[in-house]
CSV table of C-alpha atoms in Angstrom, one decimal:
chain,number,residue,atom,x,y,z
A,1,MET,CA,-18.9,1.1,1.7
A,2,PRO,CA,-19.5,5.1,1.7
A,3,LYS,CA,-15.5,6.5,3.0
A,4,ASP,CA,-17.1,7.9,5.6
A,5,LYS,CA,-18.2,4.5,6.8
A,6,LEU,CA,-14.4,3.0,5.4
A,7,ILE,CA,-12.9,5.6,7.7
A,8,GLY,CA,-15.0,4.9,10.8
A,9,LYS,CA,-14.3,1.1,10.7
A,10,TYR,CA,-10.4,1.6,10.6
A,11,ASP,CA,-10.9,4.8,13.1
A,12,LYS,CA,-12.7,2.0,15.5
A,13,HIS,CA,-10.8,-1.2,15.1
A,14,VAL,CA,-7.4,0.6,14.6
A,15,ASP,CA,-5.9,-2.0,17.5
A,16,MET,CA,-7.6,-5.4,15.5
A,17,PHE,CA,-5.9,-3.8,12.0
A,18,ASN,CA,-2.7,-3.2,13.7
A,19,ALA,CA,-2.1,-6.7,15.0
A,20,LEU,CA,-3.3,-7.8,11.2
A,21,CYS,CA,-0.7,-5.6,9.4
A,22,THR,CA,2.0,-6.0,11.8
A,23,SER,CA,1.9,-9.6,11.7
A,24,ARG,CA,5.0,-11.4,11.5
A,25,PHE,CA,3.5,-13.3,8.5
A,26,TRP,CA,3.9,-9.8,6.3
A,27,GLU,CA,8.0,-9.7,7.9
A,28,ARG,CA,10.0,-11.0,5.1
A,29,TRP,CA,7.8,-9.9,2.3
A,30,ARG,CA,7.9,-6.1,3.8
A,31,ARG,CA,11.6,-6.3,4.8
A,32,ALA,CA,12.2,-7.7,0.6
A,33,LEU,CA,10.3,-5.2,-1.1
A,34,LEU,CA,11.4,-2.3,1.0
A,35,ALA,CA,15.1,-3.0,0.9
A,36,SER,CA,14.9,-0.5,-2.7
A,37,ALA,CA,13.3,2.0,-0.8
A,38,TYR,CA,15.4,5.4,-1.2
A,39,GLY,CA,15.7,9.1,-0.8
A,40,LYS,CA,12.1,10.9,-0.6
A,41,VAL,CA,9.5,8.3,0.0
A,42,LEU,CA,5.6,8.7,-0.5
A,43,GLU,CA,3.8,6.0,1.1
A,44,VAL,CA,0.4,5.8,0.6
A,45,GLY,CA,-2.3,3.8,2.9
A,46,VAL,CA,0.7,4.0,6.0
A,47,GLY,CA,-1.3,2.7,8.2
A,48,ASN,CA,-0.2,2.1,11.7
A,49,GLY,CA,3.3,2.9,10.3
A,50,ALA,CA,4.0,-1.0,10.1
A,51,ASN,CA,6.5,-0.6,6.9
A,52,PHE,CA,8.8,1.5,9.6
A,53,PRO,CA,10.6,-0.9,10.9
A,54,TYR,CA,11.9,-1.8,7.5
A,55,TYR,CA,13.1,1.4,6.2
A,56,SER,CA,16.7,2.8,6.4
A,57,ARG,CA,17.3,5.6,8.3
A,58,GLU,CA,20.3,6.4,6.3
A,59,ASN,CA,18.7,7.7,3.7
A,60,VAL,CA,15.4,8.3,3.5
A,61,HIS,CA,12.6,10.9,4.8
A,62,VAL,CA,9.4,9.3,5.0
A,63,THR,CA,6.0,11.1,3.5
A,64,GLY,CA,3.2,8.9,4.8
A,65,VAL,CA,-0.6,9.1,4.1
A,66,ASP,CA,-3.7,7.7,5.6
A,67,PHE,CA,-7.1,9.2,5.6
A,68,SER,CA,-7.5,7.4,9.0
A,69,PRO,CA,-6.8,10.0,11.7
A,70,GLU,CA,-6.8,6.8,14.6
A,71,MET,CA,-4.1,5.2,11.8
A,72,ILE,CA,-1.8,8.6,11.4
A,73,LYS,CA,-1.6,8.6,15.6
A,74,SER,CA,-0.4,5.2,15.8
A,75,ALA,CA,1.8,5.5,12.6
A,76,GLY,CA,3.3,8.5,14.7
A,77,GLN,CA,3.7,6.7,17.7
A,78,THR,CA,5.4,3.7,15.5
A,79,ALA,CA,7.4,6.6,14.1
A,80,THR,CA,8.9,7.5,17.8
A,81,ASP,CA,9.5,4.1,18.6
A,82,TYR,CA,12.1,3.2,14.9
A,83,LYS,CA,13.2,7.4,15.1
A,84,MET,CA,12.1,7.2,11.8
A,85,ASP,CA,12.3,10.6,9.4
A,86,ALA,CA,8.9,10.9,9.1
A,87,GLU,CA,5.8,13.5,7.7
A,88,LEU,CA,2.5,12.1,8.5
A,89,ILE,CA,-0.7,13.4,6.5
A,90,GLN,CA,-3.9,12.7,6.9
A,91,GLN,CA,-5.6,12.8,3.5
A,92,ASP,CA,-7.8,10.3,0.7
A,93,VAL,CA,-5.1,9.1,-2.2
A,94,GLU,CA,-7.9,10.7,-4.6
A,95,ASP,CA,-7.1,14.4,-2.4
A,96,LEU,CA,-3.3,14.5,-2.8
A,97,THR,CA,-1.9,17.3,-4.8
A,98,PHE,CA,2.0,16.0,-4.8
A,99,GLU,CA,3.7,17.8,-8.0
A,100,SER,CA,4.7,15.6,-10.5
A,101,GLY,CA,8.3,14.3,-9.6
A,102,SER,CA,8.0,15.2,-6.2
A,103,PHE,CA,9.8,11.8,-4.8
A,104,ASP,CA,11.7,9.2,-5.2
A,105,CYS,CA,10.1,6.4,-4.2
A,106,ILE,CA,6.7,5.8,-3.7
A,107,VAL,CA,5.3,2.8,-1.1
A,108,SER,CA,2.2,1.1,-1.4
A,109,THR,CA,1.2,-2.2,1.0
A,110,LEU,CA,-1.9,-4.0,1.1
A,111,THR,CA,-4.0,-0.8,-0.5
A,112,MET,CA,-4.6,-1.4,-4.0
A,113,CYS,CA,-7.5,-3.9,-2.2
A,114,GLY,CA,-9.3,-0.8,-1.4
A,115,TYR,CA,-9.7,1.7,-3.6
A,116,PRO,CA,-12.5,2.5,-5.8
A,117,ASN,CA,-10.1,3.5,-9.2
A,118,PRO,CA,-6.5,1.3,-8.3
A,119,THR,CA,-5.7,2.2,-12.0
A,120,GLY,CA,-5.9,5.9,-11.3
A,121,VAL,CA,-4.3,5.5,-8.0
A,122,LEU,CA,-1.5,4.2,-10.0
A,123,ASN,CA,-1.5,6.5,-12.6
A,124,GLN,CA,-0.8,9.4,-9.8
A,125,PHE,CA,1.8,7.3,-8.4
A,126,ASN,CA,2.9,7.5,-12.3
A,127,ARG,CA,3.1,11.4,-11.9
A,128,TRP,CA,4.5,12.0,-8.2
A,129,CYS,CA,7.8,9.7,-8.5
A,130,ARG,CA,10.4,10.8,-10.7
A,131,GLU,CA,11.8,9.7,-13.8
A,132,ASP,CA,14.3,7.7,-12.1
A,133,GLY,CA,12.8,6.3,-9.3
A,134,ILE,CA,11.1,3.4,-8.1
A,135,ILE,CA,7.3,2.6,-7.4
A,136,LEU,CA,7.2,-0.6,-4.7
A,137,LEU,CA,3.9,-2.7,-4.1
A,138,MET,CA,3.2,-5.0,-2.2
A,139,GLU,CA,-0.3,-6.9,-2.4
A,140,HIS,CA,-2.8,-9.5,-2.4
A,141,GLY,CA,-5.5,-10.5,-4.9
A,142,ILE,CA,-7.0,-13.1,-6.7
A,143,SER,CA,-5.4,-16.9,-6.6
A,144,SER,CA,-4.3,-18.6,-9.9
A,145,ASN,CA,-6.0,-21.7,-8.2
A,146,ARG,CA,-9.2,-21.9,-9.5
A,147,VAL,CA,-10.7,-23.4,-6.8
A,148,LEU,CA,-9.0,-20.4,-4.5
A,149,SER,CA,-10.2,-18.1,-6.8
A,150,TYR,CA,-13.4,-19.3,-7.2
A,151,THR,CA,-13.8,-18.8,-3.1
A,152,GLN,CA,-12.4,-15.6,-3.3
A,153,LYS,CA,-15.0,-14.5,-5.9
A,154,MET,CA,-17.5,-15.9,-4.0
A,155,VAL,CA,-16.7,-14.6,-0.3
A,156,ASP,CA,-16.0,-11.1,-1.8
A,157,PRO,CA,-19.6,-9.1,-0.8
A,158,LEU,CA,-18.9,-10.1,2.5
A,159,PHE,CA,-15.4,-9.5,2.0
A,160,LYS,CA,-16.0,-5.9,1.0
A,161,LYS,CA,-18.6,-5.2,3.6
A,162,THR,CA,-16.9,-6.1,6.7
A,163,ALA,CA,-13.0,-5.4,5.9
A,164,GLY,CA,-13.6,-2.6,3.3
A,165,CYS,CA,-11.2,-4.0,0.5
A,166,HIS,CA,-12.2,-6.7,-2.1
A,167,CYS,CA,-10.0,-10.1,-2.2
A,168,ASP,CA,-10.6,-10.9,-5.7
A,169,ARG,CA,-8.9,-8.2,-7.6
A,170,ASN,CA,-6.1,-9.2,-10.2
A,171,ILE,CA,-3.1,-7.2,-8.9
A,172,MET,CA,-1.0,-7.7,-12.0
A,173,LYS,CA,-3.8,-7.2,-14.6
A,174,ILE,CA,-4.3,-3.6,-12.8
A,175,VAL,CA,-0.9,-2.6,-12.4
A,176,GLU,CA,-0.9,-3.7,-16.5
A,177,ASN,CA,-3.4,-1.2,-16.7
A,178,SER,CA,-1.7,1.7,-16.1
A,179,ALA,CA,0.8,3.9,-16.2
A,180,PRO,CA,4.4,2.5,-14.6
A,181,LYS,CA,6.4,-0.4,-16.0
A,182,VAL,CA,6.9,-3.2,-13.8
A,183,ASP,CA,10.7,-3.9,-13.9
A,184,TYR,CA,10.5,-7.4,-11.3
A,185,LYS,CA,7.9,-9.2,-9.9
A,186,ASN,CA,8.1,-12.2,-7.2
A,187,SER,CA,4.4,-13.6,-6.4
A,188,TYR,CA,3.4,-16.1,-3.1
A,189,TRP,CA,0.4,-18.6,-1.8
A,190,THR,CA,-0.2,-19.1,-5.9
A,191,ASP,CA,-0.2,-15.3,-6.9
A,192,ILE,CA,-2.3,-14.1,-3.8
A,193,ILE,CA,0.7,-11.9,-2.7
A,194,SER,CA,2.4,-9.9,-5.1
A,195,LEU,CA,5.8,-7.8,-5.0
A,196,ILE,CA,6.2,-5.8,-7.4
A,197,TRP,CA,9.1,-3.5,-8.1
A,198,ALA,CA,7.9,-1.0,-11.2
A,199,ARG,CA,9.3,2.2,-12.7
A,200,PRO,CA,7.0,5.6,-14.0
A,201,VAL,CA,6.8,5.8,-17.5
A,202,LYS,CA,7.1,9.4,-17.9
């Protein structure tokens, strides 16, 4: 799907995406992952700010980035609601130009499914994160169950057309083929959901 059409889809259906992303289905995983976030945080694909309730208010400043104007507007309201120390930027991740080592922590939740080049995005995370920092990922991908994975592969073209992302990506393989090194991971739902704690390799 062309990028301008994808942005238009998110803008048009912002309420629907907000409802999906803020569902309590994700709550325990967001809480578990974001307990490790600290300092200057870059959150890429910030969406409506669904992660904001789970960040510490004491030692976190979030720079949130999203390519959708309506999502950024929604994230601004969420930041106000939760009294988040946040700066919001409307821009595509592929166009960001942060200096090396700009952030203590980089967060991505449910975004690797949509990037044309997710390995390249992770390599950028590796550059933007401080050497002693941490990269936190919560992503969905291909199941280790043969029946489920077959189904995911069959429906992926429709999924991409309607939702703008892939449901059959091997998230762990993508991460392993990128620069950051995985410290720890948890997988759920026959590996469909992955929580990943990684370190930059300089």
